[in-house]
């Protein structure tokens, strides 16, 4: 039942300014026709040498900014500043329970209060600056994994934060492997107050069994499910948000093709190896000016990386996706650090965009796997 917004926000204000009761709070999303200054704000109590404080981490989707505000007037004014922003969701965890508030289209508050406290996150203020999900999160204890993997996944979450606008709907992680990203995405979205469901797909049955057992252990098996099957045709409900982190070679094309067929709103794919186009380049006649480069295996491979992802981005645009190709993490954490980031809604392609793609394919004499999977006709 919706409630008036102001009293609900006053309840949140009291919880945020309670140094003893507050565990953690997150504001995210936006109200109808309004954009907050930040994509996300996270608040938690921290202990500093100078005494207790409310830590406020605001993020524009790329870089978080951290402030520690002493309890009293500084904390109150930081909280009031955030409450004035038109965030669409507040998620507040206190010693007494959890409060989730969503602002409806009519500007009312849809509030869900539960007595059970979600697993409290440690108040490690020094780590919060660097990580979107706290490395002390119990999730990581259960999942294990290297520091480099955590860094990669955290960076991927940042890219998600800057791409997915509000509720991610059903999220599907294609080629999920040991499901690091799958669980992290679930944690990230639920921390923002969304009732997210996530499905991980991997061809390996042993991964499905292991990941399902982990979901049960983490108490989220009703919302995080795993399916053994191929990316192209595993039985999975339509996804609104598609993720693919290092799906091998043309498995990335399969993930993109599945997303296009689903008409998924947001697609984030960090490709792995690019053997398919590299092999085609070896056989085909490259443009004369490039033939010397293509004869060198290492240069051919690097060229294939660029060409493959360029063709993928161009094809996504032809299917109505606004697409960019970015580095999502520093190369010292993984050399496979390129990310294709796409959002549906770019409209029909122009004749020039169609011609550019056709010319690229003709000039290099290659047949992109993604085009085959989508039956794209030039
Ligand atoms: C390099 S691992 C990456 C796993 C995970 N996304 C990560 O970043 O940790 C690639 C995973 O994709 C799976 N895979 C490869 N091709 C696949 C396909 N066509 N269908 C389903 N899974 C596939 C593999 O079994 C493997 O677990």
Tab-separated table of N, CA, C and O in Angstrom, residues 220-294:
chain	number	residue	atom	x	y	z
A	220	UNK	N	19.992	-17.398	-1.125
A	220	UNK	CA	19.354	-16.639	-2.207
A	220	UNK	C	18.951	-17.554	-3.370
A	220	UNK	O	18.812	-17.079	-4.498
A	221	UNK	N	18.780	-18.852	-3.083
A	221	UNK	CA	18.515	-19.805	-4.175
A	221	UNK	C	17.184	-19.526	-4.871
A	221	UNK	O	16.986	-19.952	-6.016
A	222	UNK	N	16.267	-18.805	-4.200
A	222	UNK	CA	14.990	-18.495	-4.859
A	222	UNK	C	15.155	-17.368	-5.882
A	222	UNK	O	14.299	-17.168	-6.731
A	223	UNK	N	16.249	-16.637	-5.803
A	223	UNK	CA	16.430	-15.490	-6.711
A	223	UNK	C	17.651	-15.613	-7.605
A	223	UNK	O	17.778	-14.893	-8.586
A	224	UNK	N	18.578	-16.486	-7.241
A	224	UNK	CA	19.763	-16.692	-8.084
A	224	UNK	C	19.748	-18.154	-8.525
A	224	UNK	O	19.923	-19.061	-7.713
A	225	UNK	N	19.496	-18.355	-9.812
A	225	UNK	CA	19.362	-19.722	-10.312
A	225	UNK	C	20.429	-20.002	-11.354
A	225	UNK	O	20.952	-19.078	-11.980
A	226	UNK	N	20.702	-21.262	-11.553
A	226	UNK	CA	21.723	-21.661	-12.524
A	226	UNK	C	21.179	-22.723	-13.453
A	226	UNK	O	20.426	-23.604	-13.027
A	227	UNK	N	21.537	-22.591	-14.711
A	227	UNK	CA	21.067	-23.502	-15.740
A	227	UNK	C	22.291	-24.032	-16.478
A	227	UNK	O	23.182	-23.265	-16.828
A	228	UNK	N	22.310	-25.358	-16.702
A	228	UNK	CA	23.384	-25.937	-17.523
A	228	UNK	C	22.868	-25.998	-18.951
A	228	UNK	O	21.813	-26.581	-19.214
A	229	UNK	N	23.603	-25.359	-19.857
A	229	UNK	CA	23.164	-25.363	-21.251
A	229	UNK	C	23.996	-24.393	-22.040
A	229	UNK	O	24.844	-23.684	-21.474
A	230	UNK	N	23.763	-24.343	-23.339
A	230	UNK	CA	24.577	-23.437	-24.148
A	230	UNK	C	23.979	-22.034	-24.092
A	230	UNK	O	22.772	-21.858	-23.891
A	231	UNK	N	24.836	-21.082	-24.319
A	231	UNK	CA	24.412	-19.675	-24.282
A	231	UNK	C	23.296	-19.450	-25.297
A	231	UNK	O	22.329	-18.734	-25.029
A	232	UNK	N	23.393	-20.110	-26.428
A	232	UNK	CA	22.423	-19.876	-27.503
A	232	UNK	C	21.035	-20.389	-27.178
A	232	UNK	O	20.046	-19.768	-27.543
A	233	UNK	N	20.960	-21.549	-26.519
A	233	UNK	CA	19.593	-22.084	-26.363
A	233	UNK	C	19.290	-22.672	-24.997
A	233	UNK	O	18.334	-23.439	-24.862
A	234	UNK	N	20.029	-22.319	-23.973
A	234	UNK	CA	19.666	-22.782	-22.620
A	234	UNK	C	18.266	-22.252	-22.289
A	234	UNK	O	17.938	-21.116	-22.663
A	235	UNK	N	17.442	-23.063	-21.625
A	235	UNK	CA	16.073	-22.611	-21.318
A	235	UNK	C	16.080	-21.567	-20.188
A	235	UNK	O	16.121	-21.912	-19.013
A	236	UNK	N	16.066	-20.315	-20.581
A	236	UNK	CA	16.155	-19.200	-19.621
A	236	UNK	C	15.085	-18.182	-19.981
A	236	UNK	O	14.919	-17.866	-21.160
A	237	UNK	N	14.358	-17.651	-18.982
A	237	UNK	CA	13.398	-16.591	-19.304
A	237	UNK	C	14.115	-15.380	-19.903
A	237	UNK	O	15.287	-15.124	-19.579
A	238	UNK	N	13.420	-14.653	-20.716
A	238	UNK	CA	13.953	-13.467	-21.389
A	238	UNK	C	14.661	-12.537	-20.395
A	238	UNK	O	14.139	-12.278	-19.313
A	239	UNK	N	15.822	-12.038	-20.795
A	239	UNK	CA	16.600	-11.178	-19.888
A	239	UNK	C	16.417	-9.713	-20.251
A	239	UNK	O	16.386	-9.358	-21.424
A	240	UNK	N	16.326	-8.867	-19.221
A	240	UNK	CA	16.333	-7.414	-19.451
A	240	UNK	C	17.772	-6.910	-19.471
A	240	UNK	O	18.097	-5.960	-20.158
A	241	UNK	N	18.608	-7.556	-18.664
A	241	UNK	CA	20.022	-7.173	-18.593
A	241	UNK	C	20.865	-8.413	-18.845
A	241	UNK	O	20.679	-9.427	-18.174
A	242	UNK	N	21.766	-8.320	-19.825
A	242	UNK	CA	22.621	-9.464	-20.155
A	242	UNK	C	24.067	-9.131	-19.801
A	242	UNK	O	24.574	-8.064	-20.160
A	243	UNK	N	24.709	-10.045	-19.086
A	243	UNK	CA	26.119	-9.898	-18.733
A	243	UNK	C	26.893	-11.069	-19.322
A	243	UNK	O	26.373	-12.187	-19.371
A	244	UNK	N	28.111	-10.822	-19.768
A	244	UNK	CA	28.974	-11.918	-20.220
A	244	UNK	C	30.407	-11.488	-19.948
A	244	UNK	O	30.891	-10.512	-20.530
A	245	UNK	N	31.039	-12.164	-19.023
A	245	UNK	CA	32.424	-11.812	-18.662
A	245	UNK	C	33.337	-12.936	-19.127
A	245	UNK	O	33.278	-14.046	-18.616
A	246	UNK	N	34.122	-12.632	-20.157
A	246	UNK	CA	35.126	-13.568	-20.676
A	246	UNK	C	34.523	-14.877	-21.163
A	246	UNK	O	35.077	-15.950	-20.905
A	247	UNK	N	33.372	-14.786	-21.827
A	247	UNK	CA	32.835	-15.964	-22.515
A	247	UNK	C	33.791	-16.225	-23.688
A	247	UNK	O	34.117	-15.314	-24.448
A	248	UNK	N	34.229	-17.462	-23.813
A	248	UNK	CA	35.343	-17.769	-24.726
A	248	UNK	C	34.983	-17.475	-26.191
A	248	UNK	O	33.903	-17.844	-26.641
A	249	UNK	N	35.912	-16.862	-26.902
A	249	UNK	CA	35.854	-16.681	-28.354
A	249	UNK	C	34.443	-16.317	-28.839
A	249	UNK	O	33.896	-15.300	-28.438
A	250	UNK	N	33.849	-17.201	-29.669
A	250	UNK	CA	32.548	-16.866	-30.251
A	250	UNK	C	31.392	-17.036	-29.263
A	250	UNK	O	30.250	-16.722	-29.605
A	251	UNK	N	31.676	-17.524	-28.043
A	251	UNK	CA	30.609	-17.571	-27.033
A	251	UNK	C	30.139	-16.143	-26.729
A	251	UNK	O	28.974	-15.918	-26.387
A	252	UNK	N	31.029	-15.164	-26.870
A	252	UNK	CA	30.604	-13.760	-26.702
A	252	UNK	C	29.602	-13.383	-27.794
A	252	UNK	O	28.612	-12.697	-27.538
A	253	UNK	N	29.850	-13.857	-29.033
A	253	UNK	CA	28.879	-13.587	-30.111
A	253	UNK	C	27.530	-14.230	-29.788
A	253	UNK	O	26.471	-13.652	-30.047
A	254	UNK	N	27.604	-15.431	-29.218
A	254	UNK	CA	26.350	-16.106	-28.855
A	254	UNK	C	25.601	-15.289	-27.798
A	254	UNK	O	24.377	-15.150	-27.857
A	255	UNK	N	26.359	-14.745	-26.836
A	255	UNK	CA	25.715	-13.944	-25.785
A	255	UNK	C	25.068	-12.693	-26.389
A	255	UNK	O	23.930	-12.336	-26.052
A	256	UNK	N	25.782	-12.045	-27.306
A	256	UNK	CA	25.227	-10.826	-27.918
A	256	UNK	C	24.005	-11.171	-28.772
A	256	UNK	O	23.001	-10.444	-28.759
A	257	UNK	N	24.082	-12.290	-29.498
A	257	UNK	CA	22.955	-12.685	-30.347
A	257	UNK	C	21.724	-12.983	-29.488
A	257	UNK	O	20.599	-12.597	-29.819
A	258	UNK	N	21.967	-13.651	-28.357
A	258	UNK	CA	20.829	-13.980	-27.483
A	258	UNK	C	20.208	-12.686	-26.932
A	258	UNK	O	18.989	-12.542	-26.862
A	259	UNK	N	21.072	-11.743	-26.562
A	259	UNK	CA	20.573	-10.468	-26.030
A	259	UNK	C	19.745	-9.729	-27.085
A	259	UNK	O	18.683	-9.181	-26.795
A	260	UNK	N	20.232	-9.727	-28.321
A	260	UNK	CA	19.499	-9.031	-29.400
A	260	UNK	C	18.143	-9.701	-29.603
A	260	UNK	O	17.114	-9.035	-29.722
A	261	UNK	N	18.127	-11.036	-29.607
A	261	UNK	CA	16.852	-11.737	-29.805
A	261	UNK	C	15.883	-11.466	-28.663
A	261	UNK	O	14.689	-11.359	-28.864
A	262	UNK	N	16.419	-11.389	-27.461
A	262	UNK	CA	15.572	-11.090	-26.295
A	262	UNK	C	15.144	-9.618	-26.281
A	262	UNK	O	14.313	-9.233	-25.486
A	263	UNK	N	15.810	-8.810	-27.081
A	263	UNK	CA	15.629	-7.357	-27.034
A	263	UNK	C	15.923	-6.829	-25.631
A	263	UNK	O	15.194	-6.002	-25.073
A	264	UNK	N	16.993	-7.353	-25.056
A	264	UNK	CA	17.393	-6.943	-23.701
A	264	UNK	C	17.717	-5.453	-23.701
A	264	UNK	O	18.290	-4.941	-24.660
A	265	UNK	N	17.384	-4.787	-22.609
A	265	UNK	CA	17.591	-3.340	-22.545
A	265	UNK	C	19.067	-2.987	-22.413
A	265	UNK	O	19.547	-2.042	-23.040
A	266	UNK	N	19.784	-3.725	-21.561
A	266	UNK	CA	21.201	-3.408	-21.321
A	266	UNK	C	22.043	-4.654	-21.547
A	266	UNK	O	21.655	-5.744	-21.111
A	267	UNK	N	23.172	-4.475	-22.203
A	267	UNK	CA	24.058	-5.604	-22.506
A	267	UNK	C	25.493	-5.194	-22.176
A	267	UNK	O	25.963	-4.155	-22.644
A	268	UNK	N	26.158	-5.988	-21.357
A	268	UNK	CA	27.565	-5.722	-21.043
A	268	UNK	C	28.348	-6.996	-21.275
A	268	UNK	O	28.113	-8.004	-20.606
A	269	UNK	N	29.274	-6.953	-22.231
A	269	UNK	CA	30.037	-8.154	-22.561
A	269	UNK	C	31.525	-7.810	-22.653
A	269	UNK	O	31.918	-6.951	-23.446
A	270	UNK	N	32.313	-8.470	-21.819
A	270	UNK	CA	33.786	-8.322	-21.896
A	270	UNK	C	34.306	-9.564	-22.603
A	270	UNK	O	34.299	-10.649	-22.023
A	271	UNK	N	34.712	-9.440	-23.864
A	271	UNK	CA	35.124	-10.619	-24.622
A	271	UNK	C	36.420	-11.216	-24.080
A	271	UNK	O	37.178	-10.565	-23.365
A	272	UNK	N	36.622	-12.459	-24.489
A	272	UNK	CA	37.836	-13.162	-24.063
A	272	UNK	C	38.772	-13.205	-25.284
A	272	UNK	O	39.201	-12.175	-25.772
A	273	UNK	N	39.007	-14.378	-25.826
A	273	UNK	CA	39.896	-14.504	-26.987
A	273	UNK	C	39.107	-14.249	-28.280
A	273	UNK	O	37.881	-14.272	-28.267
A	274	UNK	N	39.850	-13.986	-29.373
A	274	UNK	CA	39.202	-13.637	-30.643
A	274	UNK	C	39.724	-14.531	-31.761
A	274	UNK	O	40.180	-14.051	-32.791
A	275	UNK	N	39.709	-15.845	-31.535
A	275	UNK	CA	40.342	-16.763	-32.497
A	275	UNK	C	39.627	-16.805	-33.842
A	275	UNK	O	40.258	-16.989	-34.873
A	276	UNK	N	38.312	-16.677	-33.813
A	276	UNK	CA	37.537	-16.883	-35.032
A	276	UNK	C	37.965	-15.924	-36.146
A	276	UNK	O	38.351	-16.341	-37.237
A	277	UNK	N	37.936	-14.627	-35.852
A	277	UNK	CA	38.300	-13.649	-36.894
A	277	UNK	C	39.801	-13.744	-37.196
A	277	UNK	O	40.224	-13.582	-38.347
A	278	UNK	N	40.623	-14.068	-36.169
A	278	UNK	CA	42.070	-14.218	-36.422
A	278	UNK	C	42.290	-15.323	-37.454
A	278	UNK	O	43.096	-15.161	-38.384
A	279	UNK	N	41.573	-16.438	-37.319
A	279	UNK	CA	41.723	-17.550	-38.267
A	279	UNK	C	41.228	-17.138	-39.656
A	279	UNK	O	41.836	-17.483	-40.679
A	280	UNK	N	40.143	-16.371	-39.687
A	280	UNK	CA	39.622	-15.917	-40.991
A	280	UNK	C	40.609	-14.964	-41.668
A	280	UNK	O	40.796	-15.011	-42.883
A	281	UNK	N	41.249	-14.109	-40.859
A	281	UNK	CA	42.222	-13.166	-41.431
A	281	UNK	C	43.396	-13.904	-42.054
A	281	UNK	O	43.953	-13.470	-43.062
A	282	UNK	N	43.747	-15.009	-41.430
A	282	UNK	CA	44.887	-15.780	-41.942
A	282	UNK	C	44.569	-16.323	-43.332
A	282	UNK	O	45.438	-16.395	-44.196
A	283	UNK	N	43.298	-16.694	-43.549
A	283	UNK	CA	42.902	-17.302	-44.829
A	283	UNK	C	42.536	-16.268	-45.883
A	283	UNK	O	42.711	-16.480	-47.072
A	284	UNK	N	41.959	-15.145	-45.417
A	284	UNK	CA	41.376	-14.218	-46.401
A	284	UNK	C	42.437	-13.224	-46.904
A	284	UNK	O	43.499	-13.090	-46.315
A	285	UNK	N	42.087	-12.536	-47.982
A	285	UNK	CA	43.001	-11.527	-48.533
A	285	UNK	C	42.688	-10.192	-47.873
A	285	UNK	O	41.631	-9.606	-48.113
A	286	UNK	N	43.624	-9.747	-47.021
A	286	UNK	CA	43.422	-8.465	-46.342
A	286	UNK	C	43.610	-7.339	-47.357
A	286	UNK	O	44.224	-7.551	-48.416
A	287	UNK	N	43.109	-6.121	-47.057
A	287	UNK	CA	43.384	-4.989	-47.945
A	287	UNK	C	44.900	-4.887	-48.165
A	287	UNK	O	45.684	-5.128	-47.233
A	288	UNK	N	45.298	-4.550	-49.383
A	288	UNK	CA	46.707	-4.576	-49.786
A	288	UNK	C	47.621	-3.907	-48.748
A	288	UNK	O	48.646	-4.456	-48.350
A	289	UNK	N	47.198	-2.737	-48.278
A	289	UNK	CA	48.057	-1.970	-47.373
A	289	UNK	C	48.299	-2.698	-46.049
A	289	UNK	O	49.233	-2.371	-45.315
A	290	UNK	N	47.466	-3.686	-45.721
A	290	UNK	CA	47.582	-4.365	-44.422
A	290	UNK	C	48.187	-5.764	-44.532
A	290	UNK	O	48.362	-6.436	-43.533
A	291	UNK	N	48.487	-6.195	-45.753
A	291	UNK	CA	48.887	-7.596	-45.909
A	291	UNK	C	50.176	-7.923	-45.150
A	291	UNK	O	50.309	-9.003	-44.566
A	292	UNK	N	51.085	-6.972	-45.088
A	292	UNK	CA	52.334	-7.206	-44.375
A	292	UNK	C	52.055	-7.382	-42.867
A	292	UNK	O	52.652	-8.223	-42.195
A	293	UNK	N	51.103	-6.620	-42.355
A	293	UNK	CA	50.765	-6.706	-40.922
A	293	UNK	C	50.110	-8.052	-40.622
A	293	UNK	O	50.430	-8.721	-39.636
A	294	UNK	N	49.201	-8.477	-41.500
A	294	UNK	CA	48.444	-9.706	-41.260
A	294	UNK	C	49.355	-10.935	-41.314
A	294	UNK	O	49.061	-11.962	-40.697
